[in-house]
XYZ file of C-alpha atoms in Angstrom:
744
model
C 9.068 -9.227 11.985
C 11.394 -10.379 9.542
C 9.535 -13.482 9.383
C 6.709 -11.337 8.077
C 8.385 -10.088 5.792
C 9.525 -13.313 3.937
C 6.309 -14.295 4.649
C 5.035 -11.603 2.304
C 7.934 -12.285 -0.066
C 7.440 -15.665 -1.089
C 4.086 -16.462 -0.407
C 2.884 -16.890 -4.218
C 0.738 -14.587 -6.026
C -0.936 -16.839 -8.809
C -2.519 -13.775 -10.262
C -4.916 -14.623 -14.054
C -3.009 -12.661 -16.677
C -3.102 -9.170 -18.768
C -2.086 -7.927 -22.030
C -0.690 -5.039 -21.273
C 0.090 -1.818 -24.355
C 3.170 0.159 -23.415
C 4.988 2.997 -25.333
C 6.382 6.881 -25.519
C 4.867 9.697 -26.336
C 7.644 12.730 -27.477
C 7.283 16.358 -27.504
C 6.814 17.097 -31.296
C 7.983 21.392 -29.744
C 11.886 19.220 -29.273
C 11.544 17.787 -33.042
C 10.662 14.328 -31.514
C 13.374 13.602 -28.908
C 12.303 14.542 -25.781
C 10.148 12.278 -23.649
C 6.543 14.383 -22.939
C 5.655 14.038 -19.125
C 1.958 14.104 -17.949
C 0.684 13.766 -21.278
C -3.678 11.799 -20.221
C -4.182 8.563 -21.523
C -7.444 6.662 -22.272
C -9.046 4.235 -23.639
C -12.311 6.032 -25.619
C -15.945 5.152 -23.385
C -13.995 3.722 -20.655
C -12.282 4.857 -17.639
C -9.337 2.873 -17.817
C -6.107 5.446 -17.922
C -3.023 6.950 -17.240
C -0.158 9.401 -16.708
C 3.288 9.295 -18.605
C 5.738 9.397 -16.199
C 8.248 12.838 -16.625
C 9.925 10.657 -19.413
C 7.220 10.797 -21.602
C 6.576 7.088 -20.724
C 2.996 5.177 -19.962
C 1.801 1.897 -19.779
C -2.043 0.352 -19.904
C -3.986 -2.310 -19.532
C -5.138 -4.196 -23.084
C -8.262 -5.444 -24.204
C -9.703 -6.154 -27.265
C -12.372 -4.422 -27.363
C -10.132 -1.864 -27.169
C -9.528 0.065 -30.311
C -9.086 3.352 -29.783
C -6.870 5.364 -27.612
C -7.588 8.973 -26.830
C -4.363 11.314 -25.967
C -4.597 14.538 -24.712
C -2.472 16.697 -22.845
C -2.368 21.558 -22.713
C -0.762 23.992 -25.083
C -0.758 19.937 -27.577
C -3.046 18.835 -30.250
C -5.737 15.847 -28.763
C -5.088 12.238 -30.560
C -6.912 9.388 -31.296
C -5.319 6.087 -32.614
C -6.563 2.889 -33.985
C -4.568 0.250 -31.270
C -4.557 -3.746 -33.401
C -2.792 -5.232 -30.209
C -0.437 -5.682 -27.272
C 2.921 -3.995 -27.416
C 4.622 -0.888 -28.043
C 4.258 2.482 -30.128
C 5.801 5.616 -29.730
C 4.240 8.437 -30.532
C 4.747 12.065 -31.079
C 2.713 15.049 -30.437
C 1.891 18.279 -32.046
C 1.439 21.446 -30.218
C -1.671 23.424 -31.160
C -1.278 26.674 -33.433
C -4.677 27.258 -32.614
C -4.298 28.398 -29.081
C -2.375 31.519 -29.933
C -5.124 33.396 -28.351
C -5.174 31.700 -25.611
C -2.596 30.856 -22.605
C -2.794 28.465 -21.048
C -0.547 27.123 -17.716
C -0.259 24.243 -15.457
C 1.797 25.590 -12.221
C 4.671 23.351 -11.169
C 5.357 23.240 -7.859
C 9.227 23.859 -7.363
C 9.328 21.408 -4.103
C 7.017 18.871 -3.657
C 6.172 15.763 -2.022
C 4.848 12.657 -3.766
C 1.298 11.881 -3.530
C 1.511 8.287 -6.099
C 4.497 6.287 -4.651
C 4.758 4.120 -1.730
C 8.131 5.392 -0.496
C 8.220 8.737 1.325
C 9.681 10.789 -1.319
C 10.162 15.098 -1.495
C 11.262 16.043 -5.442
C 13.753 18.985 -5.425
C 13.400 20.381 -9.022
C 16.030 22.224 -10.985
C 14.536 25.459 -10.011
C 14.006 24.933 -6.261
C 18.237 25.062 -6.809
C 18.325 27.860 -7.996
C 16.408 29.904 -5.241
C 19.337 29.847 -3.380
C 23.356 30.137 -4.293
C 23.747 26.505 -4.454
C 27.022 26.629 -5.749
C 27.785 22.497 -5.448
C 25.211 19.656 -3.843
C 25.798 20.392 0.064
C 24.390 23.878 -0.166
C 21.370 22.498 -2.085
C 18.950 22.103 0.486
C 18.779 25.675 2.484
C 15.186 25.946 1.118
C 14.189 22.285 1.820
C 13.033 21.886 5.174
C 13.501 17.805 5.387
C 17.403 17.905 5.139
C 19.510 19.775 8.044
C 22.797 21.122 7.256
C 25.598 23.500 9.301
C 29.642 23.133 9.795
C 30.923 20.254 10.520
C 34.232 22.351 12.554
C 35.768 26.217 12.614
C 38.609 25.805 10.380
C 37.456 22.942 7.406
C 34.246 25.212 6.639
C 32.781 21.867 5.702
C 29.155 21.815 4.975
C 27.550 18.781 6.857
C 23.513 17.195 6.439
C 21.271 15.425 8.635
C 18.368 13.039 7.675
C 16.226 11.692 10.920
C 18.765 13.235 13.220
C 21.537 11.571 11.712
C 24.653 12.612 9.877
C 25.304 11.888 6.194
C 27.530 8.383 6.550
C 23.763 7.104 7.559
C 22.287 8.821 4.018
C 23.067 6.717 1.233
C 23.323 9.424 -1.395
C 23.565 8.701 -5.447
C 24.048 9.963 -8.481
C 21.798 8.606 -10.859
C 21.092 5.968 -8.062
C 23.993 4.874 -8.717
C 25.704 5.044 -5.105
C 28.583 8.836 -5.127
C 28.738 10.435 -1.540
C 30.266 6.522 0.405
C 33.938 5.495 1.569
C 36.570 8.478 1.781
C 34.568 11.048 0.610
C 32.040 10.790 2.625
C 33.099 14.291 4.443
C 33.942 16.681 1.106
C 32.341 14.779 -1.465
C 28.701 16.756 -2.014
C 30.948 19.528 -2.254
C 32.833 17.863 -5.411
C 29.060 17.517 -7.148
C 28.256 21.374 -8.881
C 24.835 22.987 -8.008
C 24.148 23.683 -11.465
C 25.131 19.546 -12.947
C 22.034 18.968 -10.831
C 18.752 18.845 -13.158
C 16.872 17.540 -10.099
C 17.143 15.601 -6.998
C 14.993 13.306 -5.208
C 14.825 12.929 -1.051
C 13.671 9.688 0.544
C 12.839 9.343 3.770
C 12.832 5.827 5.873
C 14.934 2.920 4.056
C 15.229 2.862 0.978
C 15.118 0.471 -2.050
C 16.948 -2.856 -1.921
C 18.100 -2.165 -5.721
C 20.687 0.449 -4.491
C 22.501 -1.523 -1.836
C 22.331 -2.201 1.988
C 24.402 1.170 2.744
C 20.946 3.097 3.440
C 19.410 3.480 7.003
C 17.926 6.727 7.418
C 16.994 7.255 3.906
C 18.278 8.668 -0.098
C 19.042 11.565 -1.144
C 19.465 10.898 -5.491
C 20.527 13.727 -7.669
C 19.841 13.414 -11.713
C 22.425 15.163 -13.304
C 21.243 17.208 -16.402
C 20.985 14.656 -19.760
C 22.370 16.215 -22.979
C 19.535 15.916 -24.827
C 17.487 18.515 -22.680
C 19.875 20.484 -20.975
C 20.695 23.623 -23.347
C 23.312 22.881 -25.835
C 25.012 26.233 -24.320
C 24.768 27.201 -20.179
C 26.520 30.031 -18.387
C 26.957 30.938 -15.078
C 28.710 32.908 -12.755
C 29.644 34.063 -9.364
C 30.215 36.156 -6.930
C 30.211 36.616 -3.155
C 32.336 39.025 -0.729
C 34.601 36.158 1.580
C 36.112 36.063 -1.539
C 34.579 32.992 -3.434
C 34.474 32.880 -7.249
C 32.811 30.553 -9.214
C 31.891 29.746 -12.862
C 29.778 27.082 -14.696
C 30.251 25.940 -18.127
C 27.633 23.228 -19.813
C 28.308 22.592 -23.189
C 25.851 20.187 -25.168
C 25.855 18.467 -28.345
C 23.973 16.062 -30.875
C 26.289 13.917 -32.395
C 24.753 11.927 -34.659
C 20.893 10.941 -34.349
C 21.271 8.082 -31.759
C 24.297 10.080 -30.553
C 24.919 13.436 -27.732
C 27.282 15.055 -25.842
C 28.168 16.818 -22.822
C 31.519 19.119 -21.724
C 30.391 20.401 -17.915
C 33.027 22.560 -16.330
C 32.903 23.906 -12.858
C 35.678 26.344 -11.337
C 35.996 27.921 -8.280
C 38.247 29.433 -6.184
C 38.779 32.532 -2.808
C 42.207 33.412 -2.106
C 40.558 35.777 0.317
C 41.629 35.897 3.807
C 39.048 36.649 6.255
C 38.975 36.715 10.190
C 35.830 38.988 10.847
C 35.726 37.743 14.622
C 39.175 38.424 15.740
C 40.241 35.037 17.400
C 43.346 34.867 14.760
C 42.172 31.643 12.531
C 40.240 31.987 8.850
C 36.402 32.543 9.226
C 36.618 30.111 5.651
C 39.087 27.956 4.057
C 41.487 29.813 1.063
C 40.447 27.100 -1.930
C 41.314 26.324 -5.357
C 38.925 23.629 -7.022
C 38.533 22.933 -10.659
C 35.773 19.648 -11.833
C 35.273 18.645 -15.264
C 32.509 16.012 -16.247
C 32.352 14.436 -19.983
C 28.701 13.114 -20.433
C 27.837 11.048 -23.099
C 24.100 10.046 -24.293
C 22.557 7.198 -26.576
C 18.915 6.462 -26.947
C 17.776 3.783 -29.713
C 13.726 3.847 -29.016
C 13.901 1.640 -31.815
C 15.308 -0.797 -30.076
C 14.461 -0.145 -26.932
C 18.402 0.652 -25.595
C 19.005 3.762 -23.913
C 22.616 4.555 -22.303
C 24.677 6.829 -20.772
C 28.512 7.405 -19.801
C 30.098 10.354 -17.627
C 33.905 10.776 -17.667
C 34.934 12.943 -14.422
C 37.853 14.233 -12.769
C 38.265 16.473 -9.605
C 40.657 18.652 -8.445
C 39.987 20.536 -5.058
C 42.754 22.333 -2.548
C 41.780 23.854 0.417
C 43.635 25.910 2.752
C 42.872 26.659 5.841
C 43.954 27.318 9.703
C 45.719 30.550 11.604
C 45.658 33.883 8.919
C 49.262 33.893 8.876
C 50.432 30.802 8.043
C 51.889 30.229 5.405
C 52.641 26.638 4.337
C 55.634 27.103 2.679
C 57.189 28.608 6.273
C 55.215 26.844 8.459
C 53.849 23.457 7.624
C 55.508 21.323 10.079
C 56.065 23.912 12.708
C 55.369 25.307 16.405
C 55.630 29.134 14.179
C 51.532 28.539 13.824
C 48.806 26.078 13.023
C 47.700 25.434 9.690
C 46.127 22.971 7.366
C 45.685 22.103 3.446
C 43.502 18.821 1.940
C 44.238 18.549 -0.826
C 42.024 15.900 -3.546
C 42.421 13.844 -6.704
C 39.439 12.150 -7.727
C 38.981 10.644 -11.290
C 36.411 8.500 -11.861
C 34.120 6.973 -14.661
C 30.453 5.448 -14.386
C 28.282 4.130 -16.998
C 24.682 2.731 -16.989
C 23.294 0.559 -20.517
C 19.220 0.065 -19.830
C 17.341 -2.858 -22.937
C 13.756 -2.785 -22.898
C 11.837 -5.783 -25.593
C 9.996 -3.582 -27.832
C 7.532 -7.265 -28.242
C 7.043 -7.576 -24.618
C 7.567 -3.985 -23.100
C 6.573 -4.539 -19.529
C 9.990 -6.355 -19.815
C 13.523 -4.976 -19.616
C 17.136 -5.049 -19.237
C 19.556 -2.591 -16.665
C 23.150 -2.432 -16.391
C 25.028 0.383 -14.026
C 29.268 0.596 -13.765
C 31.574 3.237 -11.924
C 34.960 3.366 -10.796
C 36.665 5.366 -8.710
C 39.680 7.092 -7.783
C 40.191 9.242 -5.077
C 43.094 10.561 -2.910
C 43.458 12.889 -0.503
C 46.465 14.494 1.422
C 46.182 16.245 4.429
C 47.317 17.630 7.690
C 46.133 19.691 10.173
C 48.894 21.198 12.127
C 51.541 18.266 13.111
C 48.482 15.608 12.153
C 48.831 13.990 8.938
C 46.268 12.171 7.390
C 46.170 10.461 4.140
C 43.592 8.559 2.248
C 43.495 6.334 -0.823
C 40.188 4.712 -2.115
C 39.767 3.000 -5.149
C 35.469 2.070 -5.765
C 34.593 -0.553 -7.826
C 30.580 -0.613 -8.032
C 27.756 -3.077 -10.274
C 24.410 -3.933 -10.800
C 22.244 -5.607 -12.687
C 18.242 -5.806 -12.868
C 16.132 -7.035 -14.592
C 12.523 -5.948 -14.476
C 8.706 -7.612 -15.476
C 5.679 -8.176 -14.117
C 3.604 -11.478 -12.826
C 0.449 -11.402 -14.839
C -0.371 -7.433 -15.160
C 1.422 -3.744 -14.031
C -0.178 -3.694 -11.398
C 2.712 -6.537 -9.899
C 5.240 -5.259 -10.889
C 9.257 -7.371 -9.815
C 12.837 -6.097 -9.484
C 15.975 -8.698 -9.578
C 19.742 -9.225 -9.483
C 22.541 -9.241 -8.695
C 24.703 -6.895 -7.072
C 29.233 -6.495 -6.480
C 31.018 -3.535 -4.926
C 34.413 -3.620 -4.009
C 37.229 -1.408 -2.168
C 40.319 -0.518 -1.879
C 41.607 1.506 0.964
C 45.088 2.698 1.539
C 45.009 4.458 4.889
C 48.050 6.680 7.361
C 46.926 8.097 10.460
C 49.504 10.003 11.683
C 52.179 6.711 10.527
C 49.195 4.295 11.516
C 48.326 2.397 8.235
C 44.833 1.450 8.555
C 45.079 -0.358 5.429
C 42.254 -3.066 4.393
C 39.860 -4.104 1.862
C 35.919 -5.131 1.217
C 34.339 -6.743 -1.268
C 30.696 -8.042 -1.651
C 28.328 -9.290 -3.851
C 23.880 -10.429 -2.965
C 21.309 -10.767 -4.962
C 17.889 -8.808 -4.475
C 13.996 -9.334 -5.231
C 11.382 -6.456 -5.028
C 7.833 -6.845 -5.649
C 5.569 -3.873 -6.002
C 2.033 -3.846 -6.271
C -0.763 -1.220 -7.503
C -4.479 -1.518 -8.170
C -4.447 1.919 -9.445
C -6.411 2.953 -6.708
C -5.945 3.117 -2.881
C -3.165 0.605 -2.940
C 1.030 0.488 -3.494
C 3.618 -1.750 -1.480
C 6.865 -1.718 -2.729
C 8.034 -4.903 -0.355
C 12.392 -5.860 -0.605
C 14.668 -8.909 0.440
C 18.308 -8.683 -0.435
C 21.068 -11.607 0.319
C 24.836 -10.329 0.541
C 28.370 -11.843 1.507
C 30.788 -9.618 2.741
C 33.886 -10.337 2.755
C 34.379 -8.806 6.798
C 30.635 -9.541 7.959
C 29.893 -12.795 6.259
C 26.534 -13.866 5.300
C 23.233 -11.243 6.549
C 20.211 -9.731 4.964
C 18.262 -6.208 4.798
C 14.554 -6.947 4.182
C 12.717 -3.893 3.182
C 8.805 -2.108 2.753
C 6.996 1.114 2.131
C 3.716 0.428 1.779
C 1.072 3.990 0.964
C -2.433 4.073 1.536
C -5.462 6.943 0.321
C -7.687 6.430 2.816
C -10.163 9.434 1.116
C -9.424 11.837 -1.395
C -5.699 14.129 -1.299
C -5.232 11.620 2.160
C -2.305 9.711 1.887
C -1.212 7.825 5.083
C 2.574 5.747 4.438
C 4.319 3.378 7.075
C 8.343 1.415 6.318
C 10.996 -0.542 7.863
C 13.825 -1.836 6.815
C 17.932 -2.542 7.727
C 20.506 -1.672 6.963
C 24.268 -1.846 8.023
C 27.243 -0.457 7.081
C 30.884 0.212 7.695
C 31.987 3.343 9.981
C 35.136 4.821 7.823
C 35.206 6.223 11.971
C 38.730 8.236 10.417
C 37.375 9.671 7.373
C 34.189 10.179 8.530
C 34.813 12.429 11.403
C 37.743 14.343 9.867
C 36.907 17.172 12.049
C 39.076 15.200 15.061
C 41.566 16.308 13.479
C 41.414 20.203 13.685
C 41.756 19.431 18.074
C 44.706 17.955 19.795
C 42.695 15.089 21.693
C 43.874 11.861 21.908
C 42.270 9.509 19.211
C 41.705 5.491 21.006
C 40.022 3.032 19.562
C 38.702 0.704 22.673
C 37.781 -2.405 21.106
C 39.749 -5.048 19.362
C 39.063 -8.148 17.497
C 35.807 -6.351 14.736
C 36.405 -6.606 10.890
C 37.513 -2.825 10.456
C 39.114 -1.137 12.986
C 38.570 -3.768 14.862
C 35.213 -2.694 15.665
C 31.544 -4.368 14.185
C 29.874 -2.841 11.401
C 27.021 -0.220 12.562
C 23.744 -2.358 11.516
C 19.924 -0.300 12.961
C 16.528 -0.399 11.780
C 14.856 2.046 10.428
C 10.898 1.847 11.110
C 8.434 4.894 10.315
C 4.240 6.300 9.295
C 3.747 9.361 7.902
C 0.856 11.500 7.042
C 0.171 13.719 3.052
C -2.692 15.552 3.058
C -4.580 18.020 0.063
C -7.204 20.431 0.591
C -8.797 23.640 -0.146
C -8.395 26.585 2.229
C -9.882 29.954 1.115
C -10.454 28.327 -2.700
C -6.587 27.787 -2.786
C -4.232 24.960 -2.993
C -2.747 24.035 0.155
C -1.168 20.157 1.882
C 0.031 19.196 5.797
C 2.130 16.429 6.352
C 3.094 15.052 9.193
C 6.405 12.298 9.658
C 7.187 10.223 12.279
C 10.420 7.877 12.042
C 12.551 5.593 15.058
C 15.922 4.539 13.847
C 17.044 1.664 16.736
C 20.829 0.534 15.784
C 21.644 -3.132 16.340
C 25.249 -2.338 16.588
C 26.932 1.482 16.557
C 29.967 2.502 16.387
C 30.470 4.988 18.896
C 32.276 8.110 18.811
C 33.062 9.796 22.408
C 34.346 13.105 22.670
C 32.719 13.448 26.139
C 36.081 13.338 28.176
C 37.948 17.086 26.090
C 41.462 15.588 25.897
C 40.629 12.546 23.681
C 37.933 10.810 20.847
C 37.020 7.495 21.023
C 35.643 4.929 18.861
C 33.667 1.189 20.548
C 31.673 -0.426 20.074
C 27.908 0.383 21.191
C 26.590 -1.691 24.268
C 22.797 -0.346 25.159
C 20.381 1.219 23.217
C 21.167 4.574 20.284
C 18.241 5.590 18.785
C 16.709 8.635 17.066
C 13.319 9.470 16.722
C 12.245 12.327 14.495
C 9.390 14.321 13.713
C 8.285 16.488 11.149
C 4.593 18.716 10.962
C 4.916 20.413 7.923
C 2.534 23.361 6.530
C 2.564 24.669 2.682
C 0.458 27.186 1.041
C -0.414 29.574 -1.782
C -1.418 32.902 0.014
C -2.445 34.990 -3.000
C -1.722 34.252 -6.777
C 2.187 33.256 -7.144
C 2.764 33.426 -3.778
C 3.883 30.189 -2.410
C 4.484 29.874 2.066
C 5.937 26.379 2.846
C 6.703 25.750 6.862
C 8.142 23.008 9.071
C 8.976 21.771 12.191
C 10.818 19.437 13.626
C 11.582 17.523 16.743
C 15.142 15.623 17.184
C 15.519 12.847 20.420
C 18.309 11.581 19.900
C 20.253 9.277 22.577
C 23.340 7.831 23.280
C 24.462 4.352 25.256
C 28.030 5.894 26.287
C 30.784 4.691 28.731
C 29.706 7.216 31.271
C 25.925 6.947 30.886
C 23.142 8.037 28.251
C 23.163 11.254 26.775
C 22.013 13.383 23.650
C 23.971 13.460 20.315
C 25.902 16.115 21.032
C 25.333 19.406 19.050
C 21.367 18.058 17.540
C 19.129 20.679 18.224
C 16.262 18.823 20.112
C 13.211 21.661 17.965
C 13.926 23.235 14.702
C 11.336 25.346 12.498
C 11.825 26.791 8.995
C 9.612 28.803 6.913
C 10.255 30.461 3.966
C 8.551 32.189 1.213
C 8.546 32.399 -2.731
C 7.258 35.430 -5.010
C 7.521 35.447 -8.382
C 5.829 37.975 -11.109
C 4.643 37.960 -14.630
C 6.268 34.197 -14.278
C 3.014 32.945 -16.298
C 4.065 34.745 -19.965
C 6.974 35.755 -22.206
C 7.026 39.172 -19.818
C 10.490 39.547 -18.246
C 9.406 39.215 -14.496
C 10.713 38.830 -11.061
C 11.547 36.301 -8.470
C 11.694 36.782 -4.384
C 12.869 33.994 -1.902
C 13.212 34.476 1.766
C 13.906 30.928 3.874
C 14.099 31.690 7.842
C 15.761 28.583 10.199
C 15.422 28.324 14.112
C 17.318 26.299 15.642
C 17.014 25.477 19.526
C 19.401 25.070 22.108
C 21.814 22.221 21.202
C 23.709 20.089 23.725
C 27.501 20.376 23.907
C 30.242 17.583 24.713
C 31.154 18.122 28.473
C 34.287 20.295 28.800
C 33.876 19.852 33.078
C 37.343 18.422 33.190
C 38.993 21.369 30.980
C 40.082 24.796 32.945
C 38.086 27.212 33.874
C 38.438 29.463 30.960
C 38.133 26.766 27.956
C 34.657 25.536 29.616
C 31.768 25.814 27.568
C 28.167 25.573 29.052
C 26.184 22.565 29.165
C 24.251 23.419 26.037
C 24.726 25.700 23.029
C 22.817 29.560 22.855
C 19.359 28.938 20.261
C 20.738 30.805 16.985
C 18.479 32.002 13.772
C 19.544 32.681 10.390
C 17.833 34.531 7.397
C 18.456 34.059 3.746
C 17.461 35.578 0.471
C 17.528 35.912 -2.962
C 16.103 38.558 -5.783
C 16.118 37.395 -9.133
C 16.149 39.481 -12.280
C 14.398 37.328 -15.679
C 15.166 39.603 -18.282
C 14.124 37.085 -20.687
C 14.717 32.855 -21.053
C 17.886 32.868 -22.252
C 19.488 35.347 -19.580
C 18.870 36.852 -15.968
C 21.571 38.042 -12.720
C 20.352 37.182 -9.685
C 21.769 38.360 -5.746
C 21.199 37.036 -2.649
C 22.298 37.450 0.695
C 22.983 34.137 3.604
C 22.459 35.111 7.556
C 21.311 38.407 6.515
C 20.427 39.395 10.311
C 24.182 38.897 10.531
C 24.580 36.473 13.430
C 27.927 34.920 14.128
C 29.310 32.859 17.403
C 31.541 34.859 17.979
C 34.234 31.896 20.283
C 34.113 28.603 17.691
C 38.360 28.208 19.273
C 38.703 26.637 22.168
C 42.079 28.292 22.753
C 42.729 29.602 20.078
C 45.885 31.905 21.094
C 47.318 28.437 21.714
C 47.026 26.243 19.049
C 49.023 23.487 19.910
C 48.093 22.979 23.411
C 46.316 19.834 25.285
C 43.160 22.214 25.264
C 43.163 22.885 21.186
C 39.325 21.867 20.236
C 37.383 23.773 16.544
C 34.745 21.310 16.921
C 31.750 23.193 19.271
C 30.087 25.105 16.641
C 26.660 25.370 16.098
C 25.981 28.388 13.962
C 27.528 30.641 11.608
C 31.208 32.307 11.827
C 31.465 34.951 8.825
C 28.385 36.461 9.318
C 26.347 37.997 6.600
C 27.354 37.222 3.199
C 26.324 39.025 0.056
C 26.391 37.384 -3.761
C 24.948 38.046 -7.054
C 25.140 36.317 -11.213
C 24.697 36.164 -13.586
C 22.858 32.764 -15.998
C 23.348 33.130 -19.716
C 20.858 30.172 -21.661
C 21.445 30.130 -25.176
C 19.226 27.932 -27.568
């Protein structure tokens, strides 16, 4: 396979030259400042055309016989431009005022799969995010079947996500394609990105692009943030639920000059109500306070071909959990009551700068940079855990074509620096990691059936040495709206064993690292191959749109840091000896049942197994079967009158294997497998106008609960205390309400 990748990437293409016309179509109803996505462009009296992307950008082959370019879009006046030669144009399309008597609407799905990209991508818009409470990014996937969401333990209230059967450390999580949730931020970082800040999410299954680094193994989740030029000038969201959580989000956007715009984004939440609905003496959810502020700057110069974004953000987050009567000022460091505090401060700065050659617009240069300072001070009962992580990321990307626009290339260099100051129960695990590497990615699109993206990345790491990570994605349209995809790729990463498994501190297990001599904690880096196939078919059923999707992916580890929970009083970390793999199969069916009533469903099967020292076992708490169903209904969504939105989501989880408790005393044993469980979430939104709406929702409406989530809750300082055997909700039914205000 490795030789095949190298041959594919290095074979000369020997292609003939072709000239190009590129440019951008702007929305005249927005004063010509916003790109108009989805515009149709075609050379007059030919079949040669294109559709503009989300930002209104396009490119077309040019020949001297092509004289006139026809531009059209529903609700706007058609334009025909006379073109004298190749190059770049910027044109504004004006609204068609003659259409006042007729309303034409095109439905845009809140969540959809791409039919045209080589990668298997699920697109999630802001409309989809509003279907649930979506207080932060960790809660943004409740209505999406591609990502699994569950709690990591019974005390911290931390949600963790899974893709293709593996947890978030194996997923590359980025904001605007800059790695964001990694290192010390791995456990709680998803809760540090407020949902209202997110404009859209792209979920890519399988190995990601070599451009974004070497750490992606099962896929990539990229969150595009709200932009000052497209977000509303003033936005307010207020939220509250029955657990005592109150939240507010405020956006303020302002145009400063013709080229500069800025946005201020403020998020705050608090939960100061103590809840113990199962009467085990422990809080069902932590007490929490968070303040999160971001200032975002955008610079756009279409004449010079320059676009830039600068973000500055500060976060302060504090959590208190443990026994209900725990008082930190009185009980910290004692055995009176068990409690925990987790205090995090984070500061980060990121920037992107893009140059487009106005004379040769298929050539562009992008520069990305990010710095973050992350400090967590925490204790769990008598166990202390502190970590400070300073990180720098830089990436330079050059885009061009080989001969014509069917053959695109991206190449560049990237650099990462990570400095960790980590203190685990008095033991220091400080380290520095540096890597520098180059990448090359080739994309082929014959504008018909075949699309292919192949990439190769070479890096040198101060602890791993020199290594290669190849990636391949290919798409072929076998028939109309029948798309077949394959992907394969290799990933490598550091296992941050303590910050990624912080639930271990909410136990009294002893910690043991059973290997030495490796580069990180005495352990070797994790290396894995991910290969997959998928098929997507769009069709009409009884005159209405439908689609089905089938995915199968397999992840095979060359090496993995095994997290072994199979001894009840210990947790052990060691290098893999043998096999570790994750098989993931998903079938998805989407259908418009009647006008404005959409149905989405999915079945997922996981087979995730690891060779432990004690033998091959299923990964704990990973259900083999899952069922997802979602109904979304809207009233009067096609006109300007007030409307209603209804959304209902059902998730069923099969039984999952518990880690071994056979050596525990009888009262502290757990069965071999957890019970199956189903949860139902719903939300109703009343839209009074484009500016104002209110919503009412419920999570776990059927009030499903795990009644005994904490082992030995009555003796939290004893040997058998453990909060990690969590498979379902603790709090039970959660009702919430809120309002959204938009002012133009």
